[in-house]
XYZ file of C-alpha atoms in Angstrom:
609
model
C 65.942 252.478 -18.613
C 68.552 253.796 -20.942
C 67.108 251.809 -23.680
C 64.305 252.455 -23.293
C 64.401 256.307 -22.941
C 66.679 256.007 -26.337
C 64.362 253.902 -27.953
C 61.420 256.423 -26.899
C 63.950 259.611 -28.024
C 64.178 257.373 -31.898
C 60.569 257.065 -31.640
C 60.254 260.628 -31.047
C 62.485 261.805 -34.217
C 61.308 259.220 -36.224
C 57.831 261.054 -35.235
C 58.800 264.631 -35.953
C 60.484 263.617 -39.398
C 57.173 261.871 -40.431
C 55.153 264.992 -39.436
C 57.709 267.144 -41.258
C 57.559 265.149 -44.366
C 54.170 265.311 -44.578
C 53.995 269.296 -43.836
C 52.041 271.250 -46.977
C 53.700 274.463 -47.856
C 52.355 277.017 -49.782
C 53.654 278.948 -52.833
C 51.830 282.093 -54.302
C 52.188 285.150 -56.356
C 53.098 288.245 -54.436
C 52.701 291.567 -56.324
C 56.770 291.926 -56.701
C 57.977 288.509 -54.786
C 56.680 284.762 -54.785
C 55.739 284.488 -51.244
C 56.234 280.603 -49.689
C 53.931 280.038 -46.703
C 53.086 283.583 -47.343
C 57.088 284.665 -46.763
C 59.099 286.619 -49.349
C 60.690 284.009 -51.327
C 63.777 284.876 -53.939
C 64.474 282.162 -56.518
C 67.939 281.665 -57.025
C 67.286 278.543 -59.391
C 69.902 276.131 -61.513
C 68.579 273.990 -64.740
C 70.339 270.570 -64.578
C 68.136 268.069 -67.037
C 68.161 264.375 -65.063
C 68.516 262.762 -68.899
C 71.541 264.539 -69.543
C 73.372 263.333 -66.154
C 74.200 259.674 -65.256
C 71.638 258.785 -62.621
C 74.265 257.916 -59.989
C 75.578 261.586 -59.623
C 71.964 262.650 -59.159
C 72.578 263.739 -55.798
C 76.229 264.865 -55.853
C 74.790 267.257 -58.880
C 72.308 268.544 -56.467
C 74.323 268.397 -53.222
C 76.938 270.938 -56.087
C 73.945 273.535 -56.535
C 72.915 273.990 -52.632
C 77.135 274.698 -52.330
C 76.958 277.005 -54.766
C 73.700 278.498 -53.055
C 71.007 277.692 -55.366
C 67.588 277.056 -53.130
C 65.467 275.807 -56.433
C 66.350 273.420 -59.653
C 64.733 274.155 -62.448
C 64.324 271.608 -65.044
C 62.810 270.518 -68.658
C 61.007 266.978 -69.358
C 61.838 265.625 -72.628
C 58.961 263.818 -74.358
C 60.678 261.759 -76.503
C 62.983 260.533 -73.618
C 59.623 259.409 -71.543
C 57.552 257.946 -74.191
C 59.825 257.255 -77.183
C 57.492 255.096 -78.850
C 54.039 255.829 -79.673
C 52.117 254.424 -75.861
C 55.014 252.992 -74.497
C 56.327 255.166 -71.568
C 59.571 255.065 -69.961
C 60.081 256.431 -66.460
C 63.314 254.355 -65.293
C 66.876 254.703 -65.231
C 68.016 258.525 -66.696
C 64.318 259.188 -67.315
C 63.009 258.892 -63.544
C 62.274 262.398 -63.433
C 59.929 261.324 -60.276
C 63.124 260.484 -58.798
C 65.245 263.417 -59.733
C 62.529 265.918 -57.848
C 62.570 263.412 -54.970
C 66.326 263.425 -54.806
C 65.929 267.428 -54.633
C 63.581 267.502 -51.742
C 65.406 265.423 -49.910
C 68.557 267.708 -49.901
C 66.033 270.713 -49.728
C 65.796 271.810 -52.638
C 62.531 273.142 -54.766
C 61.798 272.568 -58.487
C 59.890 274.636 -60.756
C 59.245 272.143 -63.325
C 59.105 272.733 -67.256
C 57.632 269.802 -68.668
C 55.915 271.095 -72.002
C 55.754 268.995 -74.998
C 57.800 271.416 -76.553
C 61.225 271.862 -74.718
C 63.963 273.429 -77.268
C 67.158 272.754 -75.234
C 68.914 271.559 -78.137
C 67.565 268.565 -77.763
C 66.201 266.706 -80.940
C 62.856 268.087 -82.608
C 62.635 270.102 -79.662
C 61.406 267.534 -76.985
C 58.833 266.031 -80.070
C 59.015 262.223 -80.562
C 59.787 261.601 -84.336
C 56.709 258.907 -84.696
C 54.615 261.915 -84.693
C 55.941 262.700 -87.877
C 54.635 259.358 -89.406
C 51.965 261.310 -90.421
C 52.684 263.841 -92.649
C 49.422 265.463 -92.337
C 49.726 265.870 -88.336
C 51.192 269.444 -87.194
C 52.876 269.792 -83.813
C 52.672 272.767 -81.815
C 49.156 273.262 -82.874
C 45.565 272.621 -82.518
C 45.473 269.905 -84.934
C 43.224 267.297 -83.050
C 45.456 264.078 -83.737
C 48.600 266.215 -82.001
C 46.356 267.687 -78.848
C 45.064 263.865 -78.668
C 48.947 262.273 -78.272
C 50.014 265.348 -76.368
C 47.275 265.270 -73.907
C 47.730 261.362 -72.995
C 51.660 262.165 -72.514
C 50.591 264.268 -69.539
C 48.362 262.353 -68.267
C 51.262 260.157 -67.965
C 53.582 262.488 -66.716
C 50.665 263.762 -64.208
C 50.860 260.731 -62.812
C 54.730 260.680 -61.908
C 54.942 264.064 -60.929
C 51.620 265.908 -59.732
C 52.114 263.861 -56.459
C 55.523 266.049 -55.957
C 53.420 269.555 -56.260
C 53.745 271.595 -53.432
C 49.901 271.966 -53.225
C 49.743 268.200 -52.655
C 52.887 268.141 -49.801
C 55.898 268.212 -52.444
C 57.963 270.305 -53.873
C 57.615 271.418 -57.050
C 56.562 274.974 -56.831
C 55.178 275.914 -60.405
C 54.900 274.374 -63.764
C 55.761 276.141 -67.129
C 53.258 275.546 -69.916
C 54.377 275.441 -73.466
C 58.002 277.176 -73.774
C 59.104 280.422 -75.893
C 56.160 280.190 -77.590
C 56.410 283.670 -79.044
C 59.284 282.835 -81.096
C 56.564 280.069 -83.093
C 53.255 281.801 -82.913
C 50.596 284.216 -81.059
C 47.691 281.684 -80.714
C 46.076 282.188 -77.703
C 43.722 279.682 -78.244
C 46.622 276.867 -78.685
C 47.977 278.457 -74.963
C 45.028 278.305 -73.053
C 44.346 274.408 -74.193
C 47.554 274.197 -73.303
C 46.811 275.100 -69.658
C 43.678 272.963 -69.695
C 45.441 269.976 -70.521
C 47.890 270.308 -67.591
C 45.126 270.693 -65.224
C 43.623 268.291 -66.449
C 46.445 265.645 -65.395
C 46.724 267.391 -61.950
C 48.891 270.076 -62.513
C 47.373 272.275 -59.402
C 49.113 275.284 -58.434
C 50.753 277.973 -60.325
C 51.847 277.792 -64.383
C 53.625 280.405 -66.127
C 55.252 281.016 -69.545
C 58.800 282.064 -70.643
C 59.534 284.255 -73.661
C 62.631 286.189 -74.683
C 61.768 289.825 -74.580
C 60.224 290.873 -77.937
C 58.510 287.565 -78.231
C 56.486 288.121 -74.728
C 53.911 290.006 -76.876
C 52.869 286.528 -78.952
C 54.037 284.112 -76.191
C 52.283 285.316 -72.924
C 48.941 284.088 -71.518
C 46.571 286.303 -69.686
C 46.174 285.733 -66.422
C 49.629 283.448 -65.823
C 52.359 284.744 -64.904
C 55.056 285.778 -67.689
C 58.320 285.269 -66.905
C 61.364 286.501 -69.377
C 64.790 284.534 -70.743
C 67.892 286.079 -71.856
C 67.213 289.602 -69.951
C 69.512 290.595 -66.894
C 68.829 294.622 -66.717
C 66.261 294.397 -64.011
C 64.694 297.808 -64.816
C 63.433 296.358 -68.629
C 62.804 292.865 -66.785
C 60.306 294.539 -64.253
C 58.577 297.038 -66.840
C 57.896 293.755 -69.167
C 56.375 291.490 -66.971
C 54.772 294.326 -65.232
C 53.322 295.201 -69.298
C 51.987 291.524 -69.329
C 50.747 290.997 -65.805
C 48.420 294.039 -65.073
C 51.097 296.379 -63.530
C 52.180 293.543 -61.215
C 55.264 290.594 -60.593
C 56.608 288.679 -59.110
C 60.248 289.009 -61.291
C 61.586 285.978 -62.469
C 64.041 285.774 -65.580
C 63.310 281.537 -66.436
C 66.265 281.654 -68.117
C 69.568 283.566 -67.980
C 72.371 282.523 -70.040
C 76.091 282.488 -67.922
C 77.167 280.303 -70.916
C 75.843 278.705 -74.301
C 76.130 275.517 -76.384
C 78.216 274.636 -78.875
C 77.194 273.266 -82.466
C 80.059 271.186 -84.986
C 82.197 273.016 -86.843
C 82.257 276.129 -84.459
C 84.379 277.215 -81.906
C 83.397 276.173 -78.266
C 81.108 279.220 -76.814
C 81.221 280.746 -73.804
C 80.934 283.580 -71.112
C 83.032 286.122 -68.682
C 82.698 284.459 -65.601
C 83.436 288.273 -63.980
C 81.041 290.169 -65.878
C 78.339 287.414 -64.926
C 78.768 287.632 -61.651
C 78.385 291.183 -61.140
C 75.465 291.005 -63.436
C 74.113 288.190 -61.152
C 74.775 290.818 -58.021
C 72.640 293.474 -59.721
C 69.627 291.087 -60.295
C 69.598 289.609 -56.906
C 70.627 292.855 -55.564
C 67.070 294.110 -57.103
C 65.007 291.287 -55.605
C 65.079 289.505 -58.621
C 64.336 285.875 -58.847
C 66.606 283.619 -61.671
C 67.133 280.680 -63.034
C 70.657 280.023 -64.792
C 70.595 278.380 -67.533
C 72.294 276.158 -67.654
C 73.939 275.551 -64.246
C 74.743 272.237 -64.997
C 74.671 270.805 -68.874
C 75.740 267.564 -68.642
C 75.985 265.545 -72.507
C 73.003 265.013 -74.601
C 73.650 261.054 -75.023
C 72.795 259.276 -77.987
C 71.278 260.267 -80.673
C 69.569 263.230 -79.037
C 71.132 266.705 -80.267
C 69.247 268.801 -81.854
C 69.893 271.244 -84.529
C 69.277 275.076 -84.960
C 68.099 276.638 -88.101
C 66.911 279.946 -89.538
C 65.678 281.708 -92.496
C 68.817 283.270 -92.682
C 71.090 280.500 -91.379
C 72.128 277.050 -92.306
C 71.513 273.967 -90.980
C 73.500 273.841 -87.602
C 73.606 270.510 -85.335
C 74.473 270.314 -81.909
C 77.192 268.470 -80.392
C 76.914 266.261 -77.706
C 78.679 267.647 -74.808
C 76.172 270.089 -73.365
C 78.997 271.577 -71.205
C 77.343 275.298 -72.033
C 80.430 276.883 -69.815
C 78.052 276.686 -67.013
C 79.076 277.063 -63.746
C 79.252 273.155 -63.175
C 81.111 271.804 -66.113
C 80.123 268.453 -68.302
C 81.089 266.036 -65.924
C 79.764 267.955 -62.282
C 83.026 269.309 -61.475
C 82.808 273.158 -60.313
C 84.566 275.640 -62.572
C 86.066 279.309 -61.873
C 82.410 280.701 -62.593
C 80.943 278.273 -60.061
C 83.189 280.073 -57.091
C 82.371 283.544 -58.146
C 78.662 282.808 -58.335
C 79.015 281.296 -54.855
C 80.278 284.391 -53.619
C 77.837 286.386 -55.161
C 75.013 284.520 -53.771
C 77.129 284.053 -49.970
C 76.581 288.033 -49.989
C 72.897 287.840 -50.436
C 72.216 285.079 -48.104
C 71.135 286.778 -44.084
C 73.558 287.546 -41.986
C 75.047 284.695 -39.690
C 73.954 282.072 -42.973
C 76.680 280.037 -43.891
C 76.998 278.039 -47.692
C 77.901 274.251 -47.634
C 81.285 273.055 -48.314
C 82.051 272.680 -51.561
C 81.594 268.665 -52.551
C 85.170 267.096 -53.918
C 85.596 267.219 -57.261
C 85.280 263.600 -59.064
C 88.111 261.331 -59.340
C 89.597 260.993 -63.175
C 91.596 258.216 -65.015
C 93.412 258.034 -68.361
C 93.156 254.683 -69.910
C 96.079 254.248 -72.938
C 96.418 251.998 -75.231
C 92.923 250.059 -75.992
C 93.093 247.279 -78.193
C 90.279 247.401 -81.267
C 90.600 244.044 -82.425
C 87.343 243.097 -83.803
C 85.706 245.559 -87.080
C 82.608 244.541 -88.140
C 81.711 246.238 -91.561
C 78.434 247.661 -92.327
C 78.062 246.209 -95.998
C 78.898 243.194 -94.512
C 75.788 243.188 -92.074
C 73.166 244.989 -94.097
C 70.259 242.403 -93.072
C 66.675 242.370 -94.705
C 65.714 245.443 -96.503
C 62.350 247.182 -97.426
C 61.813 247.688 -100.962
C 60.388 250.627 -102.715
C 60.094 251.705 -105.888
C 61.344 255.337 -104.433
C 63.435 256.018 -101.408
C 61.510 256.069 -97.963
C 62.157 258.921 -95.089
C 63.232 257.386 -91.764
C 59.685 258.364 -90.503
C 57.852 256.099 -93.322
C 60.526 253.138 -92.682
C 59.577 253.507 -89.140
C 62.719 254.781 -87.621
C 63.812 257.521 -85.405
C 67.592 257.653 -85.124
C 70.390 256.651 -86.475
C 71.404 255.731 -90.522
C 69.672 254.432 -92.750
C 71.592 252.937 -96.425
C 69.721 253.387 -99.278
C 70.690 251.162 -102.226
C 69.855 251.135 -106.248
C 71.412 249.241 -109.203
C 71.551 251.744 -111.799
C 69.452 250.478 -115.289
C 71.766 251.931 -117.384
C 74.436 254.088 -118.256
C 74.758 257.656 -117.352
C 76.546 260.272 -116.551
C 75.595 264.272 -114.850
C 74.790 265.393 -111.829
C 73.470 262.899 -109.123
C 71.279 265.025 -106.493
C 69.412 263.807 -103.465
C 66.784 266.402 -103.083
C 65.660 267.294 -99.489
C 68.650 265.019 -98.536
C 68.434 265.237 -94.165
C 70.915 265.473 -93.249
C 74.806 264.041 -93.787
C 75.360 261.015 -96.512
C 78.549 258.974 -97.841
C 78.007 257.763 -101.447
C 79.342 254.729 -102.500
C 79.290 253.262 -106.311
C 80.213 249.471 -106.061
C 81.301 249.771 -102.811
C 83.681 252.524 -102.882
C 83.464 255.637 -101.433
C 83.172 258.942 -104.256
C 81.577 261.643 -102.186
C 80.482 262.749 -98.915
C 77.263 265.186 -98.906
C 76.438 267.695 -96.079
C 73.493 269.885 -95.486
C 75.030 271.908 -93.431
C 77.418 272.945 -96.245
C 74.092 272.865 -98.432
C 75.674 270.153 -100.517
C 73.580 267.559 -101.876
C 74.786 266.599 -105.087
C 77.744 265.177 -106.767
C 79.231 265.031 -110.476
C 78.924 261.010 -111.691
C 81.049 260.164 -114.516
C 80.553 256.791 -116.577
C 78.593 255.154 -114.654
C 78.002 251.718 -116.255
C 74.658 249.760 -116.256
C 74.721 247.414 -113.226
C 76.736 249.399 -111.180
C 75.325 249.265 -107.221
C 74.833 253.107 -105.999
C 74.855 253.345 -101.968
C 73.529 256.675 -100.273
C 74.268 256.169 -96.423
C 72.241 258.690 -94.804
C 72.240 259.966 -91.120
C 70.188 261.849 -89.483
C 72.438 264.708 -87.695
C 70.116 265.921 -85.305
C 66.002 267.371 -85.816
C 65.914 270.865 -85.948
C 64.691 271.991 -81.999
C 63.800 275.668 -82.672
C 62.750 278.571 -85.110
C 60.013 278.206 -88.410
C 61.824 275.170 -89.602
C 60.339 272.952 -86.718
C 57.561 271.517 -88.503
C 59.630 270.091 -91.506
C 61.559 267.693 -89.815
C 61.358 264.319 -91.439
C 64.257 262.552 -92.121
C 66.780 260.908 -94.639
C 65.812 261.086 -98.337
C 62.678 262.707 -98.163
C 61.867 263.663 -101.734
C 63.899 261.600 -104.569
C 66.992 261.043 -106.117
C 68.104 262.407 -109.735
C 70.615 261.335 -112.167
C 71.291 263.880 -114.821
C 67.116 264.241 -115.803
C 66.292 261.471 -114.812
C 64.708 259.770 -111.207
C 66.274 256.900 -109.950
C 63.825 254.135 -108.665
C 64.110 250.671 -107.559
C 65.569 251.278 -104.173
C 66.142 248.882 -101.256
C 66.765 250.299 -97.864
C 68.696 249.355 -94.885
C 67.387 250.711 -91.447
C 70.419 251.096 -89.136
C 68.784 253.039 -85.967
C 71.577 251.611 -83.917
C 69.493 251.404 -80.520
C 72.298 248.602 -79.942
C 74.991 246.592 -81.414
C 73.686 243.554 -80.615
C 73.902 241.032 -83.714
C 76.626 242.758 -85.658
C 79.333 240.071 -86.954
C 82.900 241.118 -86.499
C 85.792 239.602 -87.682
C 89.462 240.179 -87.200
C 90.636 244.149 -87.377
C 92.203 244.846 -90.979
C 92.644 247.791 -92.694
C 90.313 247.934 -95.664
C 89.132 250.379 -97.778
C 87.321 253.764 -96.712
C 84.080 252.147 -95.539
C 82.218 252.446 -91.996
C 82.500 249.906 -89.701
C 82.221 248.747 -86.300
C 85.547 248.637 -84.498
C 85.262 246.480 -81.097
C 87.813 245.942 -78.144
C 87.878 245.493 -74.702
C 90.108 246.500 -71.500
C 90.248 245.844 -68.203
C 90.295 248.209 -65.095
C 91.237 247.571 -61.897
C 90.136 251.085 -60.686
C 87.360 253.210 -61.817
C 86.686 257.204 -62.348
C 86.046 259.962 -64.727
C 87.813 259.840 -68.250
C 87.396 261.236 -71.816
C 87.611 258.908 -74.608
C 90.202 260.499 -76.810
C 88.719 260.629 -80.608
C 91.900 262.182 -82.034
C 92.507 260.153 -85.270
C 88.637 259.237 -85.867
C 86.306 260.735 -88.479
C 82.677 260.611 -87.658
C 80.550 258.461 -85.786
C 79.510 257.644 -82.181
C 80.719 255.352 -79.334
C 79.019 252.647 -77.030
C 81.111 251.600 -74.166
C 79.612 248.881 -71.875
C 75.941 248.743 -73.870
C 75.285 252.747 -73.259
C 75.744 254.945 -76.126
C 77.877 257.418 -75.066
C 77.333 259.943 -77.715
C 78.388 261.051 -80.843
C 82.382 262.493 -81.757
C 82.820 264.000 -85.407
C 86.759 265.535 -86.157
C 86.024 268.629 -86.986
C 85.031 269.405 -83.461
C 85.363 271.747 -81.176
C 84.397 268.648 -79.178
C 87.111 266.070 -79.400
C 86.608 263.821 -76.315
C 83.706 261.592 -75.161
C 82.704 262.056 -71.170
C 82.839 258.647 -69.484
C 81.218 258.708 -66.095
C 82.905 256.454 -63.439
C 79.308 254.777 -63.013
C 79.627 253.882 -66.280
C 82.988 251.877 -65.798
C 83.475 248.766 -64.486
C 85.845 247.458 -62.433
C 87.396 244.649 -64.208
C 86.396 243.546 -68.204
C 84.957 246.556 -69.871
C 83.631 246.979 -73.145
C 83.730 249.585 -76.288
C 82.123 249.632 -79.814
C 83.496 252.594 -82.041
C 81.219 253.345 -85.324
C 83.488 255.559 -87.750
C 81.719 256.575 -91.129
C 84.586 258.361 -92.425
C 88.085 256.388 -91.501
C 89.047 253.542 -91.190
C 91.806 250.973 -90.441
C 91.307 252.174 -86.662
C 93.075 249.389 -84.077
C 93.330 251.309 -80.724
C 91.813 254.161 -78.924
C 92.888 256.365 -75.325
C 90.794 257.637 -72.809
C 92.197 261.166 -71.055
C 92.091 262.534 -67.820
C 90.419 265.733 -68.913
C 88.496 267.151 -71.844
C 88.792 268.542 -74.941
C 86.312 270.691 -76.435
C 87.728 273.507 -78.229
C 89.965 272.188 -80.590
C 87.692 272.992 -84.364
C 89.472 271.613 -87.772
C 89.287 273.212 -90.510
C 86.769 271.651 -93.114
């Protein structure tokens, strides 16, 4: 009988958790307050980005922003991430965003998901996939027909992972943003409202809003939807502006309020007061404000995904690749003074007799000294088949994204002036038979070098990388890559180039040979070590130039010496327990025959250039 009355008592849970699974919730627009199941609802929402975080610590992220007392996640879908070549999607691994929002309902948490084709997030071109560049006629971010027709079969795609999650179909995504700080582009409302058909379209029921910092609301807003603000904590000016776009009317919600910001190479590491946030979190929550911090958790843009930021007024600026943003929950998930005080902030606002959960452990770290590079594999050495053309290519017309690409000319005769790469995008190394004569930076608007007696025959090598696409302001548009006009010597245009595509998606067939110092050329540096226990480190790129790391396959980002960011964030999940392995690319030095991983960061340390 005891079995059998436990067995009924399983059945019986097992029951009610079904039912409660499947129970539909509803989310609405109250005149000041979202209202869930017709209940005053306050957002108190975190951004974490699942591509930025190593899939494993999904959960422990998310299990971090309940402790801290966050009830919603709010979060961006990157389009180049999910279909990074034209019709092939990719919705595994670090881009399951399906997963991530499941992951969050299952430790109660809501989404409001911001999945617009256009992101920003310093994140390259903005969210964009470069092939859309390919053709140079095609405008993003507008109502060209050949970008609504890619943009509108992306989410239908992305409809298809994540409309399911809505809360009008049992989920819990409560609303969906549609475009993103559009004002800060363009005032087409037109462009916004096919915008909004297209998400319905692939099932996006329920509520969509826009963001726009506050002068840009004007241009960015769509009638109708609700317009929610970024960078505004006075709630006085946040209530009079969304009640000037939303007929007199909320709800409140600020998408995105900065307790932090990013950091770009060359700059010192940026951050905020972690007091003076917190009491002006208190005063919006204390007005019945709903929020979204952004970011609560960065994480590292992997890769080759930073993005770069440029004005009319300002250079060329890329991004680096820790995304720490001095948010509350630092690079690698580990909660930071600002974390505590926002927890107590948020404690005081929760009803009485409501208790926060514990605070999860922070993560385990290791140093690892002493790795052996004992294999360098240089690039001249594996340039493989090249595409010839009379002039030099752009990445986008030689078909790649990411990466380098080395363009090569024999000169056909002698000269001597000024060698400039016009519209060069956007950091080279210049070689002339092989060695190394000048390094060219666009964000130092250099592009052009004095050549002295050069002789006929002599091999000219421009290795050109592409340092990020820009992800925000009027330059967003021009953003094809490597040489994209010509190359001049003196008066004259150099032609007869061959190009070598290095987009580095791997190092798979790369010949190495024993380490030895040689001259200043780059070069693969390999090694291998062996662990016999696992966590958290930060490869130490003290000593390096410029370049990026893969360790174990993944590449772990990109490291350049003049900082601030001077360490790599290796995840534990990344590490293996026994033979591990690391592949260092260095543009700039060479002769490199070991590297260190630290128990903690590094990330404002700058050099000066």
């Amino acid at each position: 009988m005891k079995k059998l009355a436990a067995l009924l008592l399983f059945s019986a849970l097992l029951s009610n958790f079904s039912i409660a699974q499947k129970v539909k919730h509803t989310f609405a627009l109250g005149d000041s307050v979202f209202l869930l199941d017709k209940k005053p609802m306050q957002l108190i929402s975190g951004e974490m980005h699942c591509t930025r975080l190593p899939r494993a610590y999904w959960r422990q992220r998310i299990k971090m922003a309940k402790a801290m007392g966050l009830n919603t996640i709010g979060t961006y879908v990157f389009w180049n991430a999910q279909e990074p070549e034209e019709g092939k999607f990719d919705f595994t691994g670090n881009n399951d965003i399906a997963e991530f929002v499941r992951i969050a309902k299952e430790e109660g948490m809501w989404v409001v998901l911001r999945p617009s084709p256009y992101a920003c997030a310093e994140w390259e071109f903005g969210g964009y996939p470069y092939w859309l560049l390919k053709d140079k006629n095609l405008k993003v971010r507008s109502k060209d027909p050949k970008f609504l027709k890619y943009y509108r079969d992306y989410i239908m795609q992305l409809g298809k992972q994540l409309s399911p999650l809505l809360i009008t179909n049992g989920g819990n995504i409560l609303m969906v943003q549609i475009e993103n700080e559009y004002g800060s582009y363009s005032n087409d409302k037109e462009y916004l409202d096919i915008n909004r058909k297209i998400f319905r379209e692939g099932g996006f029921t329920g509520l969509l809003f826009t963001c726009d910092g506050p002068s840009q609301m004007p241009a960015g807003y769509l009638p109708g939807y609700l317009p929610a603000v970024n960078g505004l904590d006075n709630p006085k000016e946040v209530k009079a502006l969304i009640n000037k776009y939303h007929d007199g009317k909320g709800p409140y919600y600020i998408a995105e309020w900065y307790p932090g910001w990013f950091d770009s190479w060359g700059k010192p590491h940026q951050g905020s007061n972690a007091d003076e946030d917190a009491k002006k979190l208190d005063t919006v929550l204390s007005a019945g404000i709903s929020i979204n911090l952004y970011m609560f958790h960065g994480g590292t843009t992997r890769g080759f995904m930073n993005g770069a930021n440029m004005g009319k007024h300002d250079p060329y600026s890329p991004q680096t690749s820790s995304y720490d943003y001095d948010a509350p929950l630092d690079e690698s998930g580990n909660p930071t003074a600002k974390f505590y005080k926002f927890r107590e902030i948020i404690q005081k606002h929760l009803p009485r007799g409501v208790k926060l959960p514990p605070v999860p452990a922070k993560n385990k770290t290791v140093a690892i000294p002493n790795i052996k590079l004992t294999g360098r594999g240089d690039l001249f050495s594996n340039l493989g088949k090249p595409i010839a053309a009379d002039k030099p290519l752009c990445f986008e017309d030689l078909g790649q994204g990411y990466g380098f690409v080395l363009y090569r000319t024999t000169l056909k005769e002698a000269a001597s002036g000024l060698l400039r790469v016009k519209q060069m995008r956007d950091y080279a190394t210049v070689y002339l038979n092989g060695k190394r004569i000048s390094v060219l930076d666009r964000r130092l608007s250099q592009d052009s070098l004095k050549l002295d007696d050069a002789k006929k025959g002599d091999v000219l090598d421009i290795l050109v990388e592409n340092n990020g696409r820009i992800n925000y302001g009027p330059y967003l548009t021009d953003n094809r890559q490597g040489i994209t006009e010509k190359v001049t010597l003196g008066d004259k245009e150099l032609t007869g180039w061959k190009m070598y595509k290095f987009p580095f998606g791997n190092t798979a067939g790369f010949k190495f040979s024993q380490n030895n110092d040689a001259d200043l050329q780059p070069a693969l540096y390999q090694g291998s070590f062996n662990l016999s226990n696992v966590g958290d480190t930060y490869l130490d790129m003290h000593g390096f130039g410029k370049g990026f790391v893969f360790l174990n396959g993944i590449n772990i980002g990109k490291y350049w010496n003049i900082g601030p960011q001077q360490t790599l964030y290796i995840p534990a999940s990344w590490l293996k327990k026994g033979l591990n392995q690391i592949v260092v690319f260095d543009e700039l030095k060479s002769g490199h025959t070991k590297i260190s991983a630290l128990d903690h960061p590094v990330l404002n340390e700058v050099i000066k250039e």
